[in-house]
mmCIF file of C-alpha atoms in Angstrom:
data_model
loop_
_atom_site.group_PDB
_atom_site.id
_atom_site.type_symbol
_atom_site.label_atom_id
_atom_site.label_comp_id
_atom_site.label_asym_id
_atom_site.label_seq_id
_atom_site.Cartn_x
_atom_site.Cartn_y
_atom_site.Cartn_z
ATOM 1 C CA MET S 1 -53.991 6.324 -15.282
ATOM 2 C CA ASP S 2 -57.946 7.165 -14.598
ATOM 3 C CA THR S 3 -57.983 6.615 -10.167
ATOM 4 C CA VAL S 4 -57.286 10.093 -9.143
ATOM 5 C CA GLY S 5 -54.672 7.817 -5.808
ATOM 6 C CA ASP S 6 -52.932 6.082 -8.161
ATOM 7 C CA GLY S 7 -52.085 9.678 -9.407
ATOM 8 C CA LEU S 8 -51.445 10.901 -6.076
ATOM 9 C CA ASP S 9 -48.652 7.687 -5.637
ATOM 10 C CA ALA S 10 -47.395 8.687 -9.331
ATOM 11 C CA ALA S 11 -47.104 12.302 -8.335
ATOM 12 C CA LEU S 12 -45.412 11.266 -4.994
ATOM 13 C CA TRP S 13 -42.664 8.418 -6.999
ATOM 14 C CA LYS S 14 -41.691 11.058 -9.199
ATOM 15 C CA ALA S 15 -39.663 12.545 -6.433
ATOM 16 C CA PHE S 16 -38.030 9.977 -5.829
ATOM 17 C CA THR S 17 -34.374 10.992 -5.448
ATOM 18 C CA ARG S 18 -33.625 7.776 -6.411
ATOM 19 C CA PRO S 19 -34.980 4.641 -9.063
ATOM 20 C CA ILE S 20 -35.892 0.927 -6.491
ATOM 21 C CA PRO S 21 -33.869 -1.663 -6.671
ATOM 22 C CA LYS S 22 -34.314 -3.722 -10.127
ATOM 23 C CA SER S 23 -32.776 -7.143 -9.798
ATOM 24 C CA ALA S 24 -35.617 -9.791 -7.764
ATOM 25 C CA GLY S 25 -32.985 -10.036 -5.444
ATOM 26 C CA ALA S 26 -32.497 -6.753 -4.326
ATOM 27 C CA GLN S 27 -36.158 -6.155 -4.139
ATOM 28 C CA MET S 28 -35.998 -8.513 -1.768
ATOM 29 C CA ARG S 29 -33.185 -7.631 0.496
ATOM 30 C CA TYR S 30 -35.073 -4.313 0.521
ATOM 31 C CA LEU S 31 -38.235 -5.982 1.782
ATOM 32 C CA VAL S 32 -36.738 -8.133 4.602
ATOM 33 C CA ARG S 33 -34.523 -5.507 5.966
ATOM 34 C CA GLN S 34 -37.634 -3.377 5.854
ATOM 35 C CA LEU S 35 -39.573 -5.727 7.318
ATOM 36 C CA LYS S 36 -37.507 -7.487 10.000
ATOM 37 C CA GLY S 37 -36.804 -10.860 8.695
ATOM 38 C CA THR S 38 -38.269 -13.334 5.655
ATOM 39 C CA ARG S 39 -41.374 -14.751 7.215
ATOM 40 C CA PRO S 40 -43.224 -11.256 7.444
ATOM 41 C CA VAL S 41 -41.846 -11.430 3.766
ATOM 42 C CA ALA S 42 -43.537 -14.404 2.375
ATOM 43 C CA GLU S 43 -46.727 -14.033 4.409
ATOM 44 C CA LEU S 44 -46.941 -10.583 2.756
ATOM 45 C CA LEU S 45 -46.377 -12.088 -1.620
ATOM 46 C CA GLY S 46 -47.973 -14.976 -0.344
ATOM 47 C CA ILE S 47 -45.080 -17.573 -1.237
ATOM 48 C CA THR S 48 -42.737 -19.684 1.403
ATOM 49 C CA GLN S 49 -39.970 -18.258 3.254
ATOM 50 C CA ARG S 50 -37.650 -20.060 1.598
ATOM 51 C CA THR S 51 -38.471 -19.127 -1.593
ATOM 52 C CA VAL S 52 -37.844 -15.670 0.060
ATOM 53 C CA GLU S 53 -34.391 -17.417 1.308
ATOM 54 C CA ARG S 54 -33.797 -17.718 -1.618
ATOM 55 C CA TYR S 55 -34.412 -14.485 -3.635
ATOM 56 C CA VAL S 56 -32.129 -12.870 -0.869
ATOM 57 C CA LYS S 57 -29.049 -15.467 -1.625
ATOM 58 C CA ASP S 58 -29.379 -14.560 -5.110
ATOM 59 C CA GLN S 59 -30.457 -18.696 -5.561
ATOM 60 C CA ILE S 60 -33.302 -17.940 -7.876
ATOM 61 C CA LYS S 61 -32.745 -14.537 -10.040
ATOM 62 C CA LYS S 62 -36.547 -14.662 -12.058
ATOM 63 C CA PRO S 63 -39.426 -14.042 -10.694
ATOM 64 C CA ARG S 64 -42.985 -15.448 -12.555
ATOM 65 C CA ALA S 65 -44.862 -12.037 -13.209
ATOM 66 C CA ASP S 66 -46.858 -11.506 -10.970
ATOM 67 C CA LEU S 67 -44.698 -12.208 -7.823
ATOM 68 C CA ALA S 68 -42.335 -9.276 -9.960
ATOM 69 C CA GLN S 69 -45.423 -7.046 -9.635
ATOM 70 C CA ARG S 70 -46.060 -7.718 -6.337
ATOM 71 C CA MET S 71 -42.826 -7.135 -5.324
ATOM 72 C CA GLU S 72 -42.299 -4.069 -7.077
ATOM 73 C CA ARG S 73 -45.827 -2.519 -5.723
ATOM 74 C CA GLU S 74 -44.306 -3.835 -2.016
ATOM 75 C CA VAL S 75 -40.942 -2.276 -2.552
ATOM 76 C CA THR S 76 -41.979 1.473 -4.471
ATOM 77 C CA ALA S 77 -44.549 1.385 -1.661
ATOM 78 C CA ARG S 78 -41.946 1.596 1.528
ATOM 79 C CA TRP S 79 -39.024 3.048 -0.952
ATOM 80 C CA GLN S 80 -37.675 6.670 -0.073
ATOM 81 C CA PRO S 81 -41.104 7.126 2.933
ATOM 82 C CA GLN S 82 -39.408 10.268 4.398
ATOM 83 C CA ILE S 83 -38.538 11.587 0.193
ATOM 84 C CA ARG S 84 -42.034 11.135 -0.252
ATOM 85 C CA ALA S 85 -43.107 12.534 3.265
ATOM 86 C CA ARG S 86 -41.388 15.990 2.586
ATOM 87 C CA ALA S 87 -43.163 16.262 -1.257
ATOM 88 C CA ARG S 88 -46.237 15.600 0.136
ATOM 89 C CA GLN S 89 -45.374 18.657 3.155
ATOM 90 C CA THR S 90 -44.063 20.946 0.844
ATOM 91 C CA ALA S 91 -46.933 20.572 -1.731
ATOM 92 C CA ALA S 92 -50.152 21.076 1.539
ATOM 93 C CA THR S 93 -48.061 23.887 2.600
ATOM 94 C CA THR S 94 -46.412 25.687 0.106
ATOM 95 C CA ASP S 95 -46.800 24.570 -3.671
ATOM 96 C CA GLY S 96 -50.039 23.073 -4.083
ATOM 97 C CA ILE S 97 -50.413 20.467 -6.946
ATOM 98 C CA VAL S 98 -51.109 20.591 -10.580
ATOM 99 C CA ILE S 99 -53.853 18.232 -11.563
ATOM 100 C CA ASP S 100 -54.392 17.191 -15.725
ATOM 101 C CA THR S 101 -57.501 15.558 -16.738
ATOM 102 C CA ARG S 102 -59.647 14.765 -19.382
ATOM 103 C CA ALA S 103 -62.855 13.725 -17.772
ATOM 104 C CA ARG S 104 -66.462 14.886 -18.635
ATOM 105 C CA PHE S 105 -67.665 18.200 -16.489
ATOM 106 C CA GLY S 106 -71.470 19.160 -15.867
ATOM 107 C CA TYR S 107 -73.038 21.448 -13.993
ATOM 108 C CA THR S 108 -75.265 22.370 -12.116
ATOM 109 C CA ALA S 109 -76.075 25.977 -11.901
ATOM 110 C CA ALA S 110 -79.067 28.685 -12.157
ATOM 111 C CA PRO S 111 -81.981 28.382 -14.349
ATOM 112 C CA GLY S 112 -81.310 29.220 -18.187
ATOM 113 C CA THR S 113 -77.703 28.119 -18.696
ATOM 114 C CA THR S 114 -76.139 25.235 -20.561
ATOM 115 C CA ASP S 115 -75.713 22.619 -17.286
ATOM 116 C CA ASP S 116 -75.218 20.288 -19.984
ATOM 117 C CA ALA S 117 -71.977 17.981 -18.972
ATOM 118 C CA ARG S 118 -69.178 17.233 -22.044
ATOM 119 C CA LEU S 119 -66.000 16.250 -21.681
ATOM 120 C CA ARG S 120 -62.367 18.789 -21.457
ATOM 121 C CA HIS S 121 -58.795 18.372 -21.005
ATOM 122 C CA LEU S 122 -57.978 20.777 -18.094
ATOM 123 C CA THR S 123 -54.619 21.216 -16.265
ATOM 124 C CA VAL S 124 -54.752 23.624 -13.512
ATOM 125 C CA ALA S 125 -52.047 24.239 -10.394
ATOM 126 C CA LEU S 126 -54.611 23.850 -7.156
ATOM 127 C CA PRO S 127 -53.877 25.015 -4.084
ATOM 128 C CA PRO S 128 -51.753 23.858 -1.160
ATOM 129 C CA GLN S 129 -55.080 23.622 0.675
ATOM 130 C CA TYR S 130 -57.006 20.939 -1.591
ATOM 131 C CA ALA S 131 -53.317 19.297 -2.178
ATOM 132 C CA ALA S 132 -53.854 19.062 1.728
ATOM 133 C CA ARG S 133 -57.121 17.665 1.708
ATOM 134 C CA LEU S 134 -56.480 14.747 -1.534
ATOM 135 C CA PHE S 135 -53.766 13.321 0.489
ATOM 136 C CA GLU S 136 -55.372 13.868 4.017
ATOM 137 C CA VAL S 137 -57.962 11.664 2.120
ATOM 138 C CA LYS S 138 -55.705 9.052 0.507
ATOM 139 C CA GLU S 139 -53.511 7.766 3.782
ATOM 140 C CA ALA S 140 -56.598 7.536 5.424
ATOM 141 C CA GLY S 141 -58.131 5.001 3.121
ATOM 142 C CA GLY S 142 -60.498 7.412 1.654
ATOM 143 C CA THR S 143 -63.010 5.866 -1.364
ATOM 144 C CA GLU S 144 -61.923 6.976 -4.955
ATOM 145 C CA GLN S 145 -65.654 8.549 -5.221
ATOM 146 C CA GLN S 146 -64.121 11.052 -1.767
ATOM 147 C CA LEU S 147 -61.387 11.548 -3.799
ATOM 148 C CA ARG S 148 -62.822 12.370 -6.783
ATOM 149 C CA ASN S 149 -65.094 14.768 -5.311
ATOM 150 C CA ILE S 150 -62.471 17.107 -3.673
ATOM 151 C CA ALA S 151 -60.923 17.013 -6.984
ATOM 152 C CA ALA S 152 -64.467 17.887 -8.804
ATOM 153 C CA GLU S 153 -64.605 20.723 -6.019
ATOM 154 C CA ALA S 154 -60.541 21.867 -6.316
ATOM 155 C CA LEU S 155 -61.355 21.948 -10.266
ATOM 156 C CA GLY S 156 -64.772 23.562 -9.705
ATOM 157 C CA GLU S 157 -63.737 26.517 -7.192
ATOM 158 C CA VAL S 158 -60.770 27.087 -9.334
ATOM 159 C CA TYR S 159 -61.687 26.914 -12.545
ATOM 160 C CA PHE S 160 -65.184 27.059 -13.075
ATOM 161 C CA ARG S 161 -65.434 29.446 -10.396
ATOM 162 C CA ASP S 162 -62.307 31.548 -10.873
ATOM 163 C CA ASN S 163 -61.988 31.215 -6.766
ATOM 164 C CA GLY S 164 -65.289 33.274 -5.997
ATOM 165 C CA ARG S 165 -65.296 35.836 -9.134
ATOM 166 C CA ARG S 166 -67.639 34.189 -11.339
ATOM 167 C CA ALA S 167 -70.841 31.432 -11.453
ATOM 168 C CA HIS S 168 -71.368 31.660 -7.599
ATOM 169 C CA GLY S 169 -73.387 28.866 -6.722
ATOM 170 C CA LEU S 170 -72.105 26.333 -9.966
ATOM 171 C CA GLU S 171 -70.993 22.881 -9.072
ATOM 172 C CA VAL S 172 -69.432 20.642 -10.595
ATOM 173 C CA GLU S 173 -69.748 17.430 -11.967
ATOM 174 C CA PHE S 174 -66.377 15.136 -12.157
ATOM 175 C CA THR S 175 -67.430 12.077 -14.539
ATOM 176 C CA ASP S 176 -66.043 9.723 -16.567
ATOM 177 C CA VAL S 177 -62.439 10.269 -15.808
ATOM 178 C CA GLU S 178 -60.505 9.352 -19.078
ATOM 179 C CA HIS S 179 -56.926 10.078 -18.022
ATOM 180 C CA ILE S 180 -55.868 12.512 -14.741
ATOM 181 C CA GLU S 181 -52.170 13.147 -13.842
ATOM 182 C CA PHE S 182 -50.956 14.808 -10.875
ATOM 183 C CA GLY S 183 -47.938 17.615 -10.938
ATOM 184 C CA LEU S 184 -46.037 18.297 -7.603
#
C-alpha cells in the first residue's frame, strides 16, 4: 500500500468481526439489501438490472474479474459500518493509531544542520488527535496530499521533535512513500 487513504481503510478493515460474503451471489444479495433494489446496484456496478437479478438467484456464479473486484470493493465499503465507526472513534479519542512507513524524509531546519532527505523505516504510535484529523480529512474527501501532510506533521512532532523536547523549528517533508500501513 502506498497511499495514506488506502492504509486507513485497511486499518479499519482489520477491525471487522466477520468476513465479507465470499460468493458472488451473497455479495450481490448484500448490495441489493443495502441499496434497496436491483436497479441502484446495477447502476453502481455498471451492469444491467437483469444481470443483478441473475446473480441474486444464483443463476450466474462466476463474475468477470473486473466485476468481481468492483463487487468486493463496494461490499467492503459498506460492510459493518458500526464496527468501523467504533474503531475510528476509539482511535480518535483514546488509543491513537500506529503508523508503519518506509519513505523519504527531508527537513527544513536551522543553518548548520543536515537537511538532506534520506530513506527511513519508521513505526511510530501517533496520539489520538492525529488519528482524529486523519479520519476527518479522509471522511471529508480530502486529497492524498492533505493526508500525507497530516502524517508528516504527526511524525515530525512525535518522532523527530519528541513532542517538543528537541529539534525546535524542524519541519518534516514526507515524500517517496514506498510503504505505509496503519494499525489501530
